[in-house]
Amino acid sequence: MRENVIHLSTKEMPRQYYNILPDLPSPLQPPLNPQTKEPVSPEDLLAIFPMELIEQEMSPQRFIDIPEEILEIYSLSRPTPLYRAYRLEELLGTPAKIYYKYEGVNPAGSHKTNTAIAQAYYNKRAGIKRITTETGAGQWGSALSIATQHFGLKLQVFMVKVSFHQKPYRKTLMQMHGAEVVPSPSNLTQSGRAILEQEPDSPGSLGIAISEAIELAVQDRETNYSLGSVLNHVMLHQTIIGQEAKKQLEKVGDYPDIIIASAGGGSNFAGLSFPFIYDKLRGDKKDLRVIAIEPASCPTLTKGKYLYDLGDVAGYTPLIKMFTLGHSFVPPSIHAGGLRYHGMAPTVSKLYDEKVIEAQSFHQIEVFDAARDFLKAEGILPAPESAHAIKGAISEALKCKETGEAKTILFNLSGHGFLDLGAYESYINNKLEDYQLPEETILHYLADLPDIQ
Ligand SMILES: *Cc1c(COP(=O)(O)O)cnc(C)c1O
């Protein structure tokens, strides 16, 4: 029998996170206070984040030890398996070798627990009693609810109202883990009440939910706020994925020519790719190609601009230098909810601006076609977000078929799709849409942004 799966033992799990900040081709520009336009100080951030995470956010240290308590909880589901997709290669008739790292075996079914566990741990150590957060379809909220339960913290989740009613299963999962879940906009905050007054039937949005969660955290000393992507410390925690993948490929004497992952806020992409980009930036692997895949209906890297913008609608977050479609842009309702964010992590944005990485976008229906081919070959139902990476990998593998090159492709299967069956139901009933996003729409939202270079 051929080896379809490459495992690592618990003992082989990486003991440090990899911080890409000291290795970036040029330094990141600092986040700015939206009122004063001055750089945000660590003290400003203490109202909502614990000091150890703020330090990680700005750390010049290349490797940061993972505390024993975090490793112990990781070991419930990590190291995650690396698969060689022999059957997908055969289905495509490609000479390429395709590998995928499977993060769907983590509790809640995605990579998001990698940072949720770390964030809950550092908040607990800082004496925090409660965490607030936002969630769209519920992937981040459910990951964080598992983490906060492990560390005995309370969790208040603001769940975008449409999802609260349309996607009840992740809400139930969060409640099983002891979280308090309310539909956003809610009556719990001033920003929520202001919106409800104007628009009692508001369906909510991630931007509104973030504003509500931050507002509550700012008001209470024992409450902090937690974000599931975008920030430097979130990218940092996710690098456990790529470090494991590197060790697993070493076991079979391989190294990727092309790395592919979907990009919403950028964390699963960063998690898989940054430890390999480290080799590229050092000059050891100059030809390595790294590709971020995004939906054509939320094309942050491929169509957005590299500017200072806000992370939320109400303006509670700092101004962040990133690729953005504009903070008031509301992406079409594609099923890959985790990819519907207007901005992109500053680190990923910097690498794209410096042309260290590439980006491609695909439409919803071709992405679901790719998910179906993958399911047929490999037997795993992917999350719609992860299916974007599959589409990207298939597209590169088919190019290899044309040129006859046996390239090694590695992609991140960031999660499973068992709680996305509603989306697959629409797909098999031919009810999916390919949204076209006119250039004027994008320019319209970008026109509002402050002009800071
Ligand atoms: C949230 C999510 C994503 C996108 O978020 P990133 O921060 O870009 O990783 C991708 N895949 C899955 C399964 C997700 O839950």
Coordinates of C-alpha atoms and ligand atoms in Angstrom, one line a residue:
M1 CA 0.0 0.0 0.0
R2 CA 1.2 3.5 -0.7
E3 CA 1.4 6.1 2.1
N4 CA -1.5 8.4 1.8
V5 CA -1.1 10.0 5.2
I6 CA 2.0 11.4 6.9
H7 CA 1.6 11.6 10.7
L8 CA 3.7 13.2 13.3
S9 CA 3.8 12.0 16.9
T10 CA 2.8 14.3 19.8
K11 CA 6.5 14.6 20.7
E12 CA 7.3 16.0 17.2
M13 CA 4.9 18.9 17.6
P14 CA 6.7 22.3 17.1
R15 CA 7.5 24.0 20.4
Q16 CA 7.7 27.6 19.1
Y17 CA 5.7 29.9 16.9
Y18 CA 7.4 31.5 14.0
N19 CA 7.1 35.3 13.9
I20 CA 7.6 36.7 10.4
L21 CA 7.9 40.4 11.5
P22 CA 11.8 40.5 11.7
D23 CA 12.0 38.8 8.3
L24 CA 9.7 41.0 6.3
P25 CA 11.4 42.7 3.3
S26 CA 10.5 46.1 4.9
P27 CA 8.9 47.0 8.2
L28 CA 5.1 47.2 8.7
Q29 CA 3.7 50.7 9.1
P30 CA 2.1 51.1 12.6
P31 CA -1.6 51.1 13.3
L32 CA -2.9 54.6 13.8
N33 CA -5.5 56.1 16.2
P34 CA -8.4 57.1 13.9
Q35 CA -8.9 60.5 15.6
T36 CA -5.4 61.7 16.1
K37 CA -3.8 59.7 13.2
E38 CA -0.9 59.1 15.6
P39 CA 0.6 55.6 16.0
V40 CA -1.4 53.5 18.6
S41 CA 0.6 52.8 21.8
P42 CA 0.7 49.4 23.6
E43 CA -1.2 51.1 26.5
D44 CA -4.0 52.1 24.1
L45 CA -4.5 48.4 23.3
L46 CA -4.5 47.3 27.0
A47 CA -8.2 48.2 27.3
I48 CA -9.1 45.2 25.1
F49 CA -6.0 42.9 24.8
P50 CA -3.7 41.3 27.4
M51 CA -0.1 42.6 27.5
E52 CA 1.5 39.3 26.3
L53 CA -0.6 39.3 23.1
I54 CA 0.2 43.0 22.6
E55 CA 3.9 42.1 22.9
Q56 CA 3.5 39.3 20.4
E57 CA 1.8 41.8 18.0
M58 CA 4.9 43.9 17.9
S59 CA 7.6 41.4 18.7
P60 CA 11.1 41.6 17.0
Q61 CA 11.8 38.0 18.2
R62 CA 11.8 35.4 15.3
F63 CA 10.8 32.4 17.4
I64 CA 8.4 32.5 20.4
D65 CA 8.1 29.5 22.8
I66 CA 4.6 27.9 23.0
P67 CA 3.7 27.5 26.7
E68 CA 3.3 23.9 27.9
E69 CA -0.4 24.5 28.8
I70 CA -1.2 25.5 25.2
L71 CA 0.8 22.5 23.8
E72 CA -1.2 20.2 26.1
I73 CA -4.5 21.4 24.7
Y74 CA -3.2 21.4 21.1
S75 CA -2.2 17.8 21.6
L76 CA -5.9 16.8 21.8
S77 CA -6.1 17.2 18.0
R78 CA -2.5 18.1 16.9
P79 CA -0.3 17.3 15.0
T80 CA -2.8 17.2 12.2
P81 CA -2.3 14.8 9.3
L82 CA -0.7 15.7 6.0
Y83 CA -2.2 13.8 3.1
R84 CA -0.8 13.0 -0.3
A85 CA -3.8 13.3 -2.7
Y86 CA -2.9 10.4 -5.0
R87 CA -6.5 9.9 -6.0
L88 CA -7.0 13.5 -6.9
E89 CA -3.8 13.5 -8.9
E90 CA -5.2 10.4 -10.8
L91 CA -8.6 12.0 -11.3
L92 CA -6.9 15.0 -12.9
G93 CA -4.3 13.0 -14.8
T94 CA -1.6 15.4 -13.6
P95 CA 2.1 14.6 -13.2
A96 CA 2.1 17.1 -10.2
K97 CA 2.3 15.8 -6.7
I98 CA -0.4 17.2 -4.5
Y99 CA -0.3 17.3 -0.7
Y100 CA -2.8 18.9 1.7
K101 CA -2.6 19.7 5.4
Y102 CA -5.9 18.8 7.0
E103 CA -7.0 21.3 9.7
G104 CA -10.6 20.0 9.8
V105 CA -9.7 17.4 12.4
N106 CA -9.5 20.1 15.1
P107 CA -12.5 20.6 17.4
A108 CA -15.1 22.9 15.7
G109 CA -13.7 21.7 12.4
S110 CA -11.1 24.3 11.3
H111 CA -7.7 25.9 12.0
K112 CA -9.3 28.6 14.2
T113 CA -8.7 26.8 17.5
N114 CA -4.9 27.2 17.0
T115 CA -5.2 30.9 17.9
A116 CA -8.4 30.6 20.1
I117 CA -6.6 28.4 22.6
A118 CA -3.5 30.7 22.7
Q119 CA -5.7 33.8 23.1
A120 CA -7.8 32.3 25.9
Y121 CA -4.6 31.2 27.7
Y122 CA -2.9 34.6 27.6
N123 CA -6.1 36.4 28.7
K124 CA -6.5 33.9 31.6
R125 CA -2.9 34.7 32.7
A126 CA -3.7 38.4 32.7
G127 CA -6.6 37.8 35.1
I128 CA -9.3 38.4 32.6
K129 CA -12.7 36.8 33.5
R130 CA -14.7 37.2 30.3
I131 CA -14.0 37.6 26.5
T132 CA -16.2 39.2 23.9
T133 CA -16.1 38.4 20.2
E134 CA -18.1 38.6 17.0
T135 CA -18.9 35.7 14.7
G136 CA -20.5 35.4 11.3
A137 CA -21.5 31.9 10.4
G138 CA -20.1 30.8 13.8
Q139 CA -16.7 29.2 13.0
W140 CA -14.7 31.6 15.0
G141 CA -17.2 31.8 17.8
S142 CA -17.4 28.0 18.2
A143 CA -13.5 27.7 18.2
L144 CA -13.3 30.4 20.9
S145 CA -16.1 28.8 22.9
I146 CA -14.0 25.6 23.1
A147 CA -10.9 27.5 24.2
T148 CA -12.6 29.7 26.8
Q149 CA -14.3 26.6 28.3
H150 CA -10.8 24.9 28.6
F151 CA -9.5 27.9 30.6
G152 CA -12.7 28.6 32.7
L153 CA -13.4 32.0 31.0
K154 CA -16.9 33.4 30.2
L155 CA -17.6 34.1 26.5
Q156 CA -20.0 36.7 25.1
V157 CA -20.6 36.2 21.3
F158 CA -22.2 38.7 19.0
M159 CA -23.5 36.6 16.1
V160 CA -24.5 38.4 12.9
K161 CA -28.3 38.3 13.1
V162 CA -29.0 36.6 9.7
S163 CA -26.6 33.8 10.6
F164 CA -28.1 33.5 14.1
H165 CA -31.4 32.6 12.5
Q166 CA -30.2 30.8 9.4
K167 CA -27.3 28.8 10.8
P168 CA -28.5 27.5 14.2
Y169 CA -26.0 24.6 14.5
R170 CA -22.9 26.5 15.3
K171 CA -24.9 28.6 17.8
T172 CA -25.9 25.4 19.5
L173 CA -22.3 24.2 19.6
M174 CA -21.2 27.5 21.2
Q175 CA -24.0 27.2 23.8
M176 CA -23.0 23.6 24.5
H177 CA -19.6 25.1 25.4
G178 CA -21.2 27.5 27.8
A179 CA -21.1 30.7 25.7
E180 CA -23.7 33.4 25.8
V181 CA -24.8 34.1 22.2
V182 CA -26.9 37.0 21.1
P183 CA -27.9 38.2 17.6
S184 CA -26.2 41.4 16.5
P185 CA -27.3 44.2 16.4
S186 CA -28.4 43.7 20.0
N187 CA -29.7 45.7 22.9
L188 CA -26.6 45.1 25.0
T189 CA -24.6 47.9 23.5
Q190 CA -25.0 51.5 22.5
S191 CA -23.8 50.8 19.0
G192 CA -26.3 48.0 18.7
R193 CA -29.2 50.0 20.1
A194 CA -28.4 52.9 17.7
I195 CA -28.7 50.6 14.7
L196 CA -31.9 48.9 16.0
E197 CA -33.5 52.3 16.5
Q198 CA -32.9 53.3 12.9
E199 CA -33.4 49.8 11.4
P200 CA -35.3 47.4 13.7
D201 CA -34.9 44.6 11.2
S202 CA -31.3 45.1 10.4
P203 CA -29.7 41.7 9.4
G204 CA -26.4 42.8 11.0
S205 CA -22.9 42.5 9.6
L206 CA -19.5 41.5 10.9
G207 CA -18.5 45.2 11.0
I208 CA -21.4 45.9 13.4
A209 CA -20.8 42.8 15.5
I210 CA -17.1 43.8 16.0
S211 CA -18.2 47.2 17.1
E212 CA -20.5 45.7 19.7
A213 CA -17.9 43.3 21.0
I214 CA -15.2 45.9 21.4
E215 CA -17.6 48.4 23.1
L216 CA -18.4 45.8 25.8
A217 CA -14.8 45.0 26.3
V218 CA -13.7 48.6 26.7
Q219 CA -16.3 49.2 29.4
D220 CA -15.3 46.4 31.7
R221 CA -11.8 45.9 33.2
E222 CA -12.2 42.2 33.5
T223 CA -13.5 41.7 30.0
N224 CA -11.3 41.6 26.9
Y225 CA -11.9 41.3 23.2
S226 CA -10.7 38.6 20.9
L227 CA -10.3 38.6 17.1
G228 CA -10.0 35.4 15.0
S229 CA -7.8 36.6 12.1
V230 CA -6.0 39.7 10.6
L231 CA -3.8 40.6 13.6
N232 CA -0.1 39.7 13.7
H233 CA -0.4 37.6 16.8
V234 CA -3.1 35.5 15.1
M235 CA -0.9 34.8 12.1
L236 CA 1.9 33.9 14.6
H237 CA -0.2 31.3 16.4
Q238 CA -1.3 29.7 13.1
T239 CA 2.3 29.0 12.1
I240 CA 2.1 25.7 13.9
I241 CA 0.4 24.4 10.8
G242 CA 3.3 25.2 8.4
Q243 CA 6.0 24.0 10.8
E244 CA 4.2 20.7 11.1
A245 CA 3.8 20.4 7.3
K246 CA 7.5 21.1 6.8
K247 CA 8.5 18.2 9.1
Q248 CA 5.9 15.9 7.5
L249 CA 7.3 16.7 4.0
E250 CA 10.8 16.1 5.3
K251 CA 9.8 12.6 6.3
V252 CA 9.0 11.8 2.6
G253 CA 12.0 13.8 1.3
D254 CA 9.8 16.5 -0.4
Y255 CA 9.5 20.3 -0.4
P256 CA 6.8 22.3 -2.2
D257 CA 7.2 24.3 -5.4
I258 CA 3.8 25.9 -4.9
I259 CA 1.9 26.6 -1.7
I260 CA -1.8 27.5 -1.8
A261 CA -4.4 28.6 0.8
S262 CA -7.6 30.5 0.8
A263 CA -7.5 34.0 2.3
G264 CA -10.2 35.7 4.3
G265 CA -8.4 37.7 6.9
G266 CA -5.3 35.7 6.0
S267 CA -4.6 33.4 9.0
N268 CA -4.8 29.9 7.5
F269 CA -2.8 31.2 4.6
A270 CA -0.2 32.7 6.9
G271 CA -0.2 29.6 9.1
L272 CA 0.7 27.2 6.3
S273 CA 2.9 29.5 4.3
F274 CA 5.0 31.7 6.6
P275 CA 7.4 29.0 7.8
F276 CA 8.1 28.2 4.1
I277 CA 8.3 31.9 3.2
Y278 CA 11.0 32.1 5.8
D279 CA 13.1 29.9 3.6
K280 CA 12.3 32.0 0.5
L281 CA 13.1 35.3 2.2
R282 CA 16.4 33.9 3.4
G283 CA 17.3 33.1 -0.2
D284 CA 17.2 29.3 0.2
K285 CA 14.1 28.8 -1.9
K286 CA 13.9 31.7 -4.3
D287 CA 11.6 30.0 -6.8
L288 CA 9.0 29.0 -4.2
R289 CA 5.5 30.3 -5.4
V290 CA 2.9 31.1 -2.7
I291 CA -0.6 31.8 -3.8
A292 CA -3.5 33.3 -1.8
I293 CA -6.9 32.4 -3.2
E294 CA -9.9 34.6 -2.7
P295 CA -13.5 34.8 -3.9
A296 CA -14.1 36.9 -7.0
S297 CA -16.9 38.6 -5.1
C298 CA -14.6 39.7 -2.3
P299 CA -11.3 40.3 -4.1
T300 CA -9.3 42.1 -1.4
L301 CA -5.8 41.4 -2.8
T302 CA -6.5 41.1 -6.5
K303 CA -8.7 44.3 -6.8
G304 CA -8.3 46.2 -3.5
K305 CA -5.9 49.0 -2.6
Y306 CA -3.0 49.1 -0.2
L307 CA -4.1 51.9 2.2
Y308 CA -4.9 52.8 5.8
D309 CA -8.4 51.6 6.6
L310 CA -10.6 50.7 9.6
G311 CA -11.2 47.1 10.6
D312 CA -14.9 47.7 11.5
V313 CA -17.9 49.8 10.5
A314 CA -18.3 52.0 13.6
G315 CA -14.6 53.0 13.8
Y316 CA -13.6 51.4 17.1
T317 CA -10.5 49.7 15.6
P318 CA -7.2 51.5 14.7
L319 CA -6.5 52.5 11.1
I320 CA -4.5 49.6 9.7
K321 CA -2.3 49.6 6.6
M322 CA -3.6 46.7 4.5
F323 CA -5.1 45.7 1.2
T324 CA -8.8 46.7 1.5
L325 CA -12.0 47.0 -0.4
G326 CA -13.2 49.8 2.0
H327 CA -14.6 49.2 5.5
S328 CA -18.2 49.9 4.4
F329 CA -18.1 47.4 1.6
V330 CA -20.5 44.6 2.2
P331 CA -19.6 41.5 0.1
P332 CA -22.2 39.5 -1.7
S333 CA -23.7 36.6 0.3
I334 CA -21.5 33.8 -0.9
H335 CA -21.4 30.6 1.1
A336 CA -17.7 30.9 2.0
G337 CA -18.7 33.3 4.9
G338 CA -15.1 33.2 6.4
L339 CA -13.8 34.8 3.2
R340 CA -16.2 37.8 3.3
Y341 CA -13.9 40.4 5.0
H342 CA -13.1 43.7 3.4
G343 CA -9.4 43.8 4.6
M344 CA -6.4 41.5 4.7
A345 CA -3.8 40.9 7.4
P346 CA -1.0 43.6 7.4
T347 CA 1.7 40.9 7.1
V348 CA 0.0 39.2 4.2
S349 CA -0.6 42.6 2.6
K350 CA 3.0 43.6 2.9
L351 CA 4.2 40.3 1.3
Y352 CA 1.8 40.8 -1.6
D353 CA 2.8 44.4 -2.1
E354 CA 6.5 43.3 -2.1
K355 CA 5.6 40.6 -4.7
V356 CA 6.8 37.8 -2.4
I357 CA 3.4 36.1 -2.8
E358 CA 0.7 36.0 -5.5
A359 CA -3.1 36.1 -5.4
Q360 CA -5.8 34.6 -7.6
S361 CA -9.6 34.8 -7.4
F362 CA -12.3 32.3 -8.4
H363 CA -16.1 32.4 -8.8
Q364 CA -18.4 30.5 -6.4
I365 CA -19.7 27.8 -8.8
E366 CA -16.2 26.8 -10.1
V367 CA -15.1 26.5 -6.5
F368 CA -18.0 24.2 -5.6
D369 CA -17.2 22.1 -8.7
A370 CA -13.7 21.7 -7.4
A371 CA -15.1 20.7 -3.9
R372 CA -17.2 18.0 -5.6
D373 CA -14.1 16.6 -7.5
F374 CA -12.1 16.6 -4.3
L375 CA -14.9 14.8 -2.4
K376 CA -15.1 12.2 -5.1
A377 CA -11.4 11.6 -5.1
E378 CA -10.4 12.0 -1.4
G379 CA -13.7 11.4 0.4
I380 CA -13.6 14.6 2.5
L381 CA -16.3 17.2 2.3
P382 CA -14.4 20.6 2.5
A383 CA -15.6 23.8 4.0
P384 CA -16.6 26.3 1.2
E385 CA -13.6 28.5 2.3
S386 CA -11.2 25.6 1.9
A387 CA -12.7 24.7 -1.5
H388 CA -11.1 27.9 -2.8
A389 CA -7.7 26.5 -2.0
I390 CA -8.7 23.2 -3.7
K391 CA -9.7 25.1 -6.8
G392 CA -6.4 26.9 -6.8
A393 CA -4.5 23.6 -6.4
I394 CA -6.4 21.9 -9.2
S395 CA -5.8 24.8 -11.5
E396 CA -2.0 24.6 -10.9
A397 CA -2.1 20.8 -11.2
L398 CA -3.8 21.1 -14.6
K399 CA -1.1 23.6 -15.8
C400 CA 1.4 20.9 -14.9
K401 CA -0.5 18.5 -17.0
E402 CA -0.1 20.8 -20.0
T403 CA 3.6 21.4 -19.5
G404 CA 4.4 17.9 -18.3
E405 CA 6.1 19.2 -15.1
A406 CA 5.9 17.1 -12.0
K407 CA 5.7 20.0 -9.5
T408 CA 5.0 19.6 -5.8
I409 CA 1.9 21.4 -4.7
L410 CA 0.9 21.9 -1.0
F411 CA -2.4 23.4 0.0
N412 CA -4.3 24.0 3.2
L413 CA -7.6 22.2 3.7
S414 CA -8.5 24.6 6.4
G415 CA -11.8 22.9 7.5
H416 CA -14.5 20.4 6.9
G417 CA -17.9 21.2 5.5
F418 CA -20.3 19.2 7.7
L419 CA -22.0 22.3 9.0
D420 CA -22.1 23.8 5.5
L421 CA -24.5 21.3 4.0
G422 CA -27.1 24.0 3.4
A423 CA -24.6 25.5 0.9
Y424 CA -24.1 22.1 -0.8
E425 CA -27.8 21.7 -1.0
S426 CA -28.0 24.9 -2.9
Y427 CA -25.2 23.7 -5.2
I428 CA -26.8 20.4 -6.1
N429 CA -30.1 22.2 -6.7
N430 CA -28.4 24.6 -9.1
K431 CA -29.3 27.5 -6.8
L432 CA -25.8 29.0 -6.5
E433 CA -25.0 32.3 -8.0
D434 CA -21.8 33.8 -9.5
Y435 CA -21.9 37.4 -8.3
Q436 CA -20.2 39.9 -10.6
L437 CA -18.6 42.7 -8.8
P438 CA -18.3 45.8 -11.1
E439 CA -15.1 47.8 -11.0
E440 CA -17.2 51.0 -10.1
T441 CA -18.6 49.3 -7.0
I442 CA -15.1 48.7 -5.7
L443 CA -13.9 52.2 -6.6
H444 CA -17.0 53.7 -4.9
Y445 CA -16.1 52.2 -1.4
L446 CA -12.4 53.0 -1.8
A447 CA -13.2 56.6 -2.6
D448 CA -14.3 57.3 1.1
L449 CA -11.0 56.2 2.6
P450 CA -8.7 58.7 4.4
D451 CA -5.6 59.5 2.3
I452 CA -2.7 58.5 4.5
Q453 CA 0.3 56.8 2.9
Ligands
LIG1 C1 -12.4 31.4 8.9 C2 -12.0 30.4 7.9 C3 -11.2 30.7 6.8 C4 -10.8 32.2 6.5 O1 -10.1 32.9 7.5 P1 -8.6 33.2 7.4 O2 -8.3 34.0 8.6 O3 -8.2 33.8 6.1 O4 -7.9 31.8 7.6 C5 -10.8 29.7 5.9 N1 -11.2 28.5 6.1 C6 -12.0 28.1 7.1 C7 -12.5 26.7 7.2 C8 -12.4 29.1 8.1 O5 -13.2 28.7 9.1

